[in-house]
PDB file of C-alpha atoms in Angstrom:
ATOM      1  CA  LEU A1086      -0.270   0.104   0.118  1.00 82.00           C
ATOM      2  CA  ARG A1087       3.222   2.255   0.502  1.00 85.00           C
ATOM      3  CA  ASP A1088       1.501   3.933   3.293  1.00 92.00           C
ATOM      4  CA  THR A1089       4.641   5.420   4.988  1.00 93.00           C
ATOM      5  CA  ASN A1090       3.065   6.081   8.258  1.00 91.00           C
ATOM      6  CA  LEU A1091       1.738   2.750   8.570  1.00 93.00           C
ATOM      7  CA  ILE A1092       5.106   1.406   7.769  1.00 95.00           C
ATOM      8  CA  ALA A1093       6.761   3.495  10.255  1.00 95.00           C
ATOM      9  CA  ILE A1094       3.889   2.562  13.343  1.00 94.00           C
ATOM     10  CA  SER A1095       4.769  -1.555  12.400  1.00 95.00           C
ATOM     11  CA  TYR A1096       8.429  -0.568  12.380  1.00 96.00           C
ATOM     12  CA  ASN A1097       8.000   1.178  16.097  1.00 95.00           C
ATOM     13  CA  ASN A1098       5.492  -1.721  17.162  1.00 95.00           C
ATOM     14  CA  ILE A1099       8.039  -4.754  16.137  1.00 96.00           C
ATOM     15  CA  GLY A1100      10.661  -2.526  18.172  1.00 96.00           C
ATOM     16  CA  CYS A1101       8.118  -2.577  21.283  1.00 95.00           C
ATOM     17  CA  ASN A1102       8.015  -6.364  20.804  1.00 96.00           C
ATOM     18  CA  TYR A1103      11.942  -6.892  21.130  1.00 97.00           C
ATOM     19  CA  HIS A1104      12.492  -4.336  23.568  1.00 96.00           C
ATOM     20  CA  GLN A1105      10.340  -5.934  25.965  1.00 95.00           C
ATOM     21  CA  GLN A1106      11.827  -9.160  24.724  1.00 97.00           C
ATOM     22  CA  ASN A1107      15.072  -7.204  26.002  1.00 96.00           C
ATOM     23  CA  ASN A1108      16.943  -7.671  22.816  1.00 97.00           C
ATOM     24  CA  TYR A1109      17.878  -4.410  22.242  1.00 97.00           C
ATOM     25  CA  GLU A1110      19.893  -4.482  19.276  1.00 97.00           C
ATOM     26  CA  LYS A1111      16.993  -5.430  17.360  1.00 98.00           C
ATOM     27  CA  ALA A1112      14.799  -2.995  18.910  1.00 97.00           C
ATOM     28  CA  LEU A1113      16.976  -0.420  18.050  1.00 97.00           C
ATOM     29  CA  GLU A1114      17.252  -1.421  14.551  1.00 97.00           C
ATOM     30  CA  TYR A1115      13.250  -1.185  14.202  1.00 97.00           C
ATOM     31  CA  TYR A1116      13.167   1.983  16.211  1.00 97.00           C
ATOM     32  CA  LEU A1117      15.763   3.882  13.923  1.00 97.00           C
ATOM     33  CA  LYS A1118      13.526   2.714  11.007  1.00 97.00           C
ATOM     34  CA  SER A1119      11.024   3.946  12.258  1.00 96.00           C
ATOM     35  CA  LEU A1120      12.487   7.358  13.222  1.00 97.00           C
ATOM     36  CA  GLU A1121      13.772   7.587   9.909  1.00 96.00           C
ATOM     37  CA  ILE A1122      10.477   7.479   8.340  1.00 96.00           C
ATOM     38  CA  ARG A1123       9.214   9.548  10.625  1.00 94.00           C
ATOM     39  CA  LYS A1124      11.840  12.416  10.178  1.00 96.00           C
ATOM     40  CA  ASN A1125      10.446  12.629   6.243  1.00 94.00           C
ATOM     41  CA  LEU A1126       6.920  13.050   7.315  1.00 94.00           C
ATOM     42  CA  ARG A1127       7.817  15.402   9.841  1.00 93.00           C
ATOM     43  CA  ASP A1128       5.400  14.124  12.517  1.00 90.00           C
ATOM     44  CA  THR A1129       7.239  15.769  15.562  1.00 93.00           C
ATOM     45  CA  ASN A1130       4.896  14.058  18.121  1.00 90.00           C
ATOM     46  CA  LEU A1131       5.588  10.505  16.749  1.00 92.00           C
ATOM     47  CA  ILE A1132       9.590  11.690  16.239  1.00 95.00           C
ATOM     48  CA  ALA A1133       9.615  12.848  19.929  1.00 95.00           C
ATOM     49  CA  ILE A1134       7.999   9.260  20.980  1.00 94.00           C
ATOM     50  CA  SER A1135      11.029   7.673  18.530  1.00 95.00           C
ATOM     51  CA  TYR A1136      13.937   9.526  20.256  1.00 97.00           C
ATOM     52  CA  ASN A1137      12.368   8.404  23.819  1.00 96.00           C
ATOM     53  CA  ASN A1138      11.738   4.918  22.767  1.00 96.00           C
ATOM     54  CA  ILE A1139      15.573   4.925  21.289  1.00 97.00           C
ATOM     55  CA  GLY A1140      16.737   6.810  24.621  1.00 97.00           C
ATOM     56  CA  ASP A1141      15.107   4.077  26.928  1.00 96.00           C
ATOM     57  CA  VAL A1142      16.878   1.352  24.861  1.00 97.00           C
ATOM     58  CA  TYR A1143      20.094   2.842  25.360  1.00 97.00           C
ATOM     59  CA  LEU A1144      19.355   3.460  28.949  1.00 96.00           C
ATOM     60  CA  LYS A1145      18.980  -0.580  29.469  1.00 95.00           C
ATOM     61  CA  GLN A1146      22.264  -1.011  27.781  1.00 96.00           C
ATOM     62  CA  ASN A1147      23.849   1.653  30.252  1.00 96.00           C
ATOM     63  CA  ASN A1148      25.058   3.600  27.550  1.00 97.00           C
ATOM     64  CA  TYR A1149      23.988   7.098  29.114  1.00 97.00           C
ATOM     65  CA  ASP A1150      25.477   9.368  27.106  1.00 97.00           C
ATOM     66  CA  LYS A1151      23.441   8.259  24.388  1.00 97.00           C
ATOM     67  CA  SER A1152      20.407   7.879  26.029  1.00 97.00           C
ATOM     68  CA  LEU A1153      20.627  11.357  27.481  1.00 97.00           C
ATOM     69  CA  GLU A1154      21.084  12.497  24.046  1.00 97.00           C
ATOM     70  CA  TYR A1155      18.050  10.858  22.363  1.00 97.00           C
ATOM     71  CA  TYR A1156      16.007  11.979  25.576  1.00 98.00           C
ATOM     72  CA  GLN A1157      17.074  15.636  25.122  1.00 98.00           C
ATOM     73  CA  ASN A1158      16.216  15.617  21.393  1.00 97.00           C
ATOM     74  CA  ALA A1159      13.027  14.188  22.421  1.00 97.00           C
ATOM     75  CA  LEU A1160      12.469  16.868  25.110  1.00 97.00           C
ATOM     76  CA  GLU A1161      13.043  19.427  22.421  1.00 97.00           C
ATOM     77  CA  LEU A1162      10.462  18.324  20.286  1.00 96.00           C
ATOM     78  CA  GLU A1163       7.803  17.680  23.216  1.00 96.00           C
ATOM     79  CA  LYS A1164       8.479  21.042  24.858  1.00 96.00           C
ATOM     80  CA  ILE A1165       8.092  22.668  21.145  1.00 94.00           C
ATOM     81  CA  ILE A1166       4.387  20.802  20.807  1.00 94.00           C
ATOM     82  CA  SER A1167       3.519  20.995  24.342  1.00 94.00           C
ATOM     83  CA  TYR A1168       3.130  17.175  25.009  1.00 94.00           C
ATOM     84  CA  LYS A1169       2.934  16.892  28.776  1.00 95.00           C
ATOM     85  CA  ARG A1170       2.617  12.975  28.701  1.00 94.00           C
ATOM     86  CA  GLY A1171       5.926  13.283  26.487  1.00 94.00           C
ATOM     87  CA  ILE A1172       7.467  15.592  28.712  1.00 96.00           C
ATOM     88  CA  VAL A1173       6.680  13.239  31.808  1.00 96.00           C
ATOM     89  CA  PHE A1174       8.227  10.400  30.247  1.00 94.00           C
ATOM     90  CA  THR A1175      11.713  11.955  29.247  1.00 97.00           C
ATOM     91  CA  TYR A1176      11.806  13.630  32.599  1.00 98.00           C
ATOM     92  CA  ASN A1177      11.559  10.370  34.338  1.00 97.00           C
ATOM     93  CA  GLY A1178      14.061   8.852  32.063  1.00 97.00           C
ATOM     94  CA  MET A1179      16.738  11.470  32.815  1.00 98.00           C
ATOM     95  CA  GLY A1180      15.870  11.127  35.979  1.00 97.00           C
ATOM     96  CA  GLN A1181      16.821   7.182  36.142  1.00 97.00           C
ATOM     97  CA  ILE A1182      19.963   7.768  33.925  1.00 97.00           C
ATOM     98  CA  TYR A1183      21.492  10.693  36.580  1.00 97.00           C
ATOM     99  CA  MET A1184      20.748   8.025  39.436  1.00 97.00           C
ATOM    100  CA  LYS A1185      22.291   5.429  38.054  1.00 95.00           C
ATOM    101  CA  GLN A1186      25.472   7.975  37.598  1.00 96.00           C
ATOM    102  CA  ASP A1187      24.898   9.020  41.276  1.00 96.00           C
ATOM    103  CA  LYS A1188      24.273  11.886  40.342  1.00 97.00           C
ATOM    104  CA  MET A1189      21.075  12.236  42.686  1.00 97.00           C
ATOM    105  CA  HIS A1190      20.493  16.191  43.168  1.00 97.00           C
ATOM    106  CA  ASP A1191      20.113  15.859  38.936  1.00 97.00           C
ATOM    107  CA  ALA A1192      18.101  12.424  39.372  1.00 97.00           C
ATOM    108  CA  MET A1193      15.695  14.264  42.321  1.00 97.00           C
ATOM    109  CA  ASN A1194      15.358  17.252  39.927  1.00 97.00           C
ATOM    110  CA  TYR A1195      14.295  15.359  36.970  1.00 97.00           C
ATOM    111  CA  LEU A1196      11.926  12.950  39.027  1.00 97.00           C
ATOM    112  CA  LYS A1197      10.090  15.221  40.877  1.00 97.00           C
ATOM    113  CA  LYS A1198       9.602  17.540  37.398  1.00 97.00           C
ATOM    114  CA  SER A1199       8.110  14.568  35.993  1.00 97.00           C
ATOM    115  CA  LEU A1200       5.967  13.346  39.339  1.00 97.00           C
ATOM    116  CA  THR A1201       4.730  17.138  39.298  1.00 96.00           C
ATOM    117  CA  LEU A1202       3.608  16.873  35.289  1.00 96.00           C
ATOM    118  CA  ALA A1203       2.406  13.472  35.465  1.00 95.00           C
ATOM    119  CA  LYS A1204      -0.314  14.450  38.654  1.00 95.00           C
ATOM    120  CA  GLU A1205      -1.003  17.790  36.453  1.00 96.00           C
ATOM    121  CA  ILE A1206      -2.292  15.328  33.469  1.00 94.00           C
ATOM    122  CA  GLU A1207      -3.583  13.085  35.754  1.00 92.00           C
ATOM    123  CA  ASP A1208      -2.080  10.308  34.173  1.00 90.00           C
ATOM    124  CA  LEU A1209      -1.876   7.056  36.895  1.00 90.00           C
ATOM    125  CA  PHE A1210       0.158   4.735  34.772  1.00 89.00           C
ATOM    126  CA  LEU A1211       3.184   7.562  34.948  1.00 93.00           C
ATOM    127  CA  LYS A1212       2.530   8.419  38.477  1.00 94.00           C
ATOM    128  CA  ALA A1213       3.013   4.900  39.138  1.00 94.00           C
ATOM    129  CA  GLU A1214       6.455   4.522  36.978  1.00 94.00           C
ATOM    130  CA  VAL A1215       8.013   7.855  38.905  1.00 96.00           C
ATOM    131  CA  TYR A1216       6.775   6.695  42.302  1.00 96.00           C
ATOM    132  CA  ASN A1217       8.879   3.667  41.981  1.00 96.00           C
ATOM    133  CA  ASN A1218      12.077   5.660  40.682  1.00 96.00           C
ATOM    134  CA  LEU A1219      11.593   8.278  43.738  1.00 97.00           C
ATOM    135  CA  SER A1220      11.306   5.243  45.787  1.00 96.00           C
ATOM    136  CA  SER A1221      14.799   3.941  44.233  1.00 96.00           C
ATOM    137  CA  ALA A1222      16.183   7.165  44.443  1.00 97.00           C
ATOM    138  CA  TYR A1223      15.437   8.219  48.273  1.00 97.00           C
ATOM    139  CA  LYS A1224      16.577   4.303  48.724  1.00 96.00           C
ATOM    140  CA  LYS A1225      19.744   5.363  47.376  1.00 96.00           C
ATOM    141  CA  LEU A1226      20.281   8.334  49.377  1.00 96.00           C
ATOM    142  CA  ASN A1227      19.386   6.464  52.658  1.00 97.00           C
ATOM    143  CA  ASP A1228      16.530   8.170  53.284  1.00 97.00           C
ATOM    144  CA  TYR A1229      14.192   5.076  53.948  1.00 96.00           C
ATOM    145  CA  LYS A1230      11.028   7.319  55.397  1.00 97.00           C
ATOM    146  CA  LYS A1231      11.090   8.627  51.794  1.00 97.00           C
ATOM    147  CA  ALA A1232      11.572   5.596  49.939  1.00 96.00           C
ATOM    148  CA  TYR A1233       8.834   3.852  51.888  1.00 97.00           C
ATOM    149  CA  GLU A1234       6.431   6.601  51.638  1.00 97.00           C
ATOM    150  CA  TYR A1235       7.226   6.225  47.722  1.00 96.00           C
ATOM    151  CA  HIS A1236       7.157   2.431  47.359  1.00 96.00           C
ATOM    152  CA  LYS A1237       3.449   2.944  48.939  1.00 96.00           C
ATOM    153  CA  LEU A1238       2.346   5.295  46.466  1.00 95.00           C
ATOM    154  CA  TYR A1239       3.577   3.390  43.661  1.00 94.00           C
ATOM    155  CA  THR A1240       1.804  -0.024  45.407  1.00 92.00           C
ATOM    156  CA  THR A1241      -1.125   2.040  45.477  1.00 92.00           C
ATOM    157  CA  ALA A1242      -0.957   3.192  41.965  1.00 91.00           C
ATOM    158  CA  LYS A1243      -0.392  -0.223  40.710  1.00 89.00           C
ATOM    159  CA  ASP A1244      -3.003  -1.880  41.992  1.00 87.00           C
ATOM    160  CA  SER A1245      -5.458   0.925  40.993  1.00 83.00           C
ATOM    161  CA  LEU A1246      -4.006   0.418  37.652  1.00 79.00           C
ATOM    162  CA  PHE A1247      -4.540  -3.413  38.064  1.00 75.00           C
ATOM    163  CA  ASN A1248      -8.102  -3.131  39.481  1.00 68.00           C
ATOM    164  CA  ASP A1249      -9.188  -0.892  36.514  1.00 60.00           C
ATOM    165  CA  GLU A1250      -7.811  -3.419  34.146  1.00 62.00           C
ATOM    166  CA  LYS A1251      -9.718  -6.218  36.022  1.00 57.00           C
ATOM    167  CA  SER A1252     -12.973  -3.849  36.133  1.00 57.00           C
ATOM    168  CA  LYS A1253     -12.487  -3.397  32.401  1.00 61.00           C
ATOM    169  CA  GLU A1254     -12.041  -7.302  31.445  1.00 58.00           C
ATOM    170  CA  ILE A1255     -15.432  -8.315  33.833  1.00 62.00           C
ATOM    171  CA  GLY A1256     -17.522  -5.262  31.935  1.00 57.00           C
ATOM    172  CA  ARG A1257     -15.951  -6.909  28.642  1.00 64.00           C
ATOM    173  CA  LEU A1258     -16.904 -10.420  29.596  1.00 59.00           C
ATOM    174  CA  GLU A1259     -20.122  -9.794  31.191  1.00 59.00           C
ATOM    175  CA  ALA A1260     -21.332  -7.840  27.638  1.00 62.00           C
ATOM    176  CA  LYS A1261     -20.192 -10.963  25.831  1.00 60.00           C
ATOM    177  CA  TYR A1262     -22.305 -12.935  27.968  1.00 56.00           C
ATOM    178  CA  GLU A1263     -25.516 -10.879  27.771  1.00 61.00           C
ATOM    179  CA  PHE A1264     -24.617 -10.700  24.091  1.00 60.00           C
ATOM    180  CA  GLU A1265     -24.608 -14.420  23.629  1.00 58.00           C
ATOM    181  CA  LYS A1266     -27.516 -15.242  26.268  1.00 54.00           C
ATOM    182  CA  GLU A1267     -29.115 -12.447  23.955  1.00 61.00           C
ATOM    183  CA  THR A1268     -28.199 -14.598  20.571  1.00 57.00           C
ATOM    184  CA  GLU A1269     -29.205 -17.920  22.235  1.00 60.00           C
ATOM    185  CA  ALA A1270     -32.964 -16.615  23.124  1.00 55.00           C
ATOM    186  CA  GLN A1271     -33.332 -14.905  19.717  1.00 61.00           C
ATOM    187  CA  GLU A1272     -32.440 -18.542  18.092  1.00 61.00           C
ATOM    188  CA  LYS A1273     -35.028 -20.375  20.413  1.00 65.00           C
ATOM    189  CA  GLN A1274     -37.352 -18.172  19.397  1.00 66.00           C
ATOM    190  CA  ILE A1275     -36.581 -18.812  15.544  1.00 67.00           C
ATOM    191  CA  GLN A1276     -36.860 -22.101  15.959  1.00 63.00           C
TER     192      GLN A1276
END
């Protein structure tokens, strides 16, 4: 079909699958293919997402300079288009880099910025991620009280996400059951 946008999305999704399997070389290969197409399409939002994905892979590989480079590229675009969800993700990633480098002042700065924005946009998933990283950061700073507080917030958020998903799944199953019951009743009436 020669739909370059869908090809870029497909490459990105393949990259995500490899990323989840911890096959970072293959993930990078597909993320970079997706990025090149997105650059040609000049879709700023999707380019920023690609930069974040690539930055995340380099973070997992402990290549902090490359990771930071891609996160900074993402942040530059996200600020231009006011993509707050992306900014939360980017700040969170940058906070993780600095935490791994024992630059705790910088780590806390980015993680707190990330949390402020995550709360502002009311994104429970991102709040959970940042709470978890703040818990780790405070643990690294030997502030176990704060580490515990953020771990409790993380657990509560994670449980809420799990309960939301379970509620949605139950709703889907109930709707399916009702539909099948109704269909069965209609078939009996026809007979």
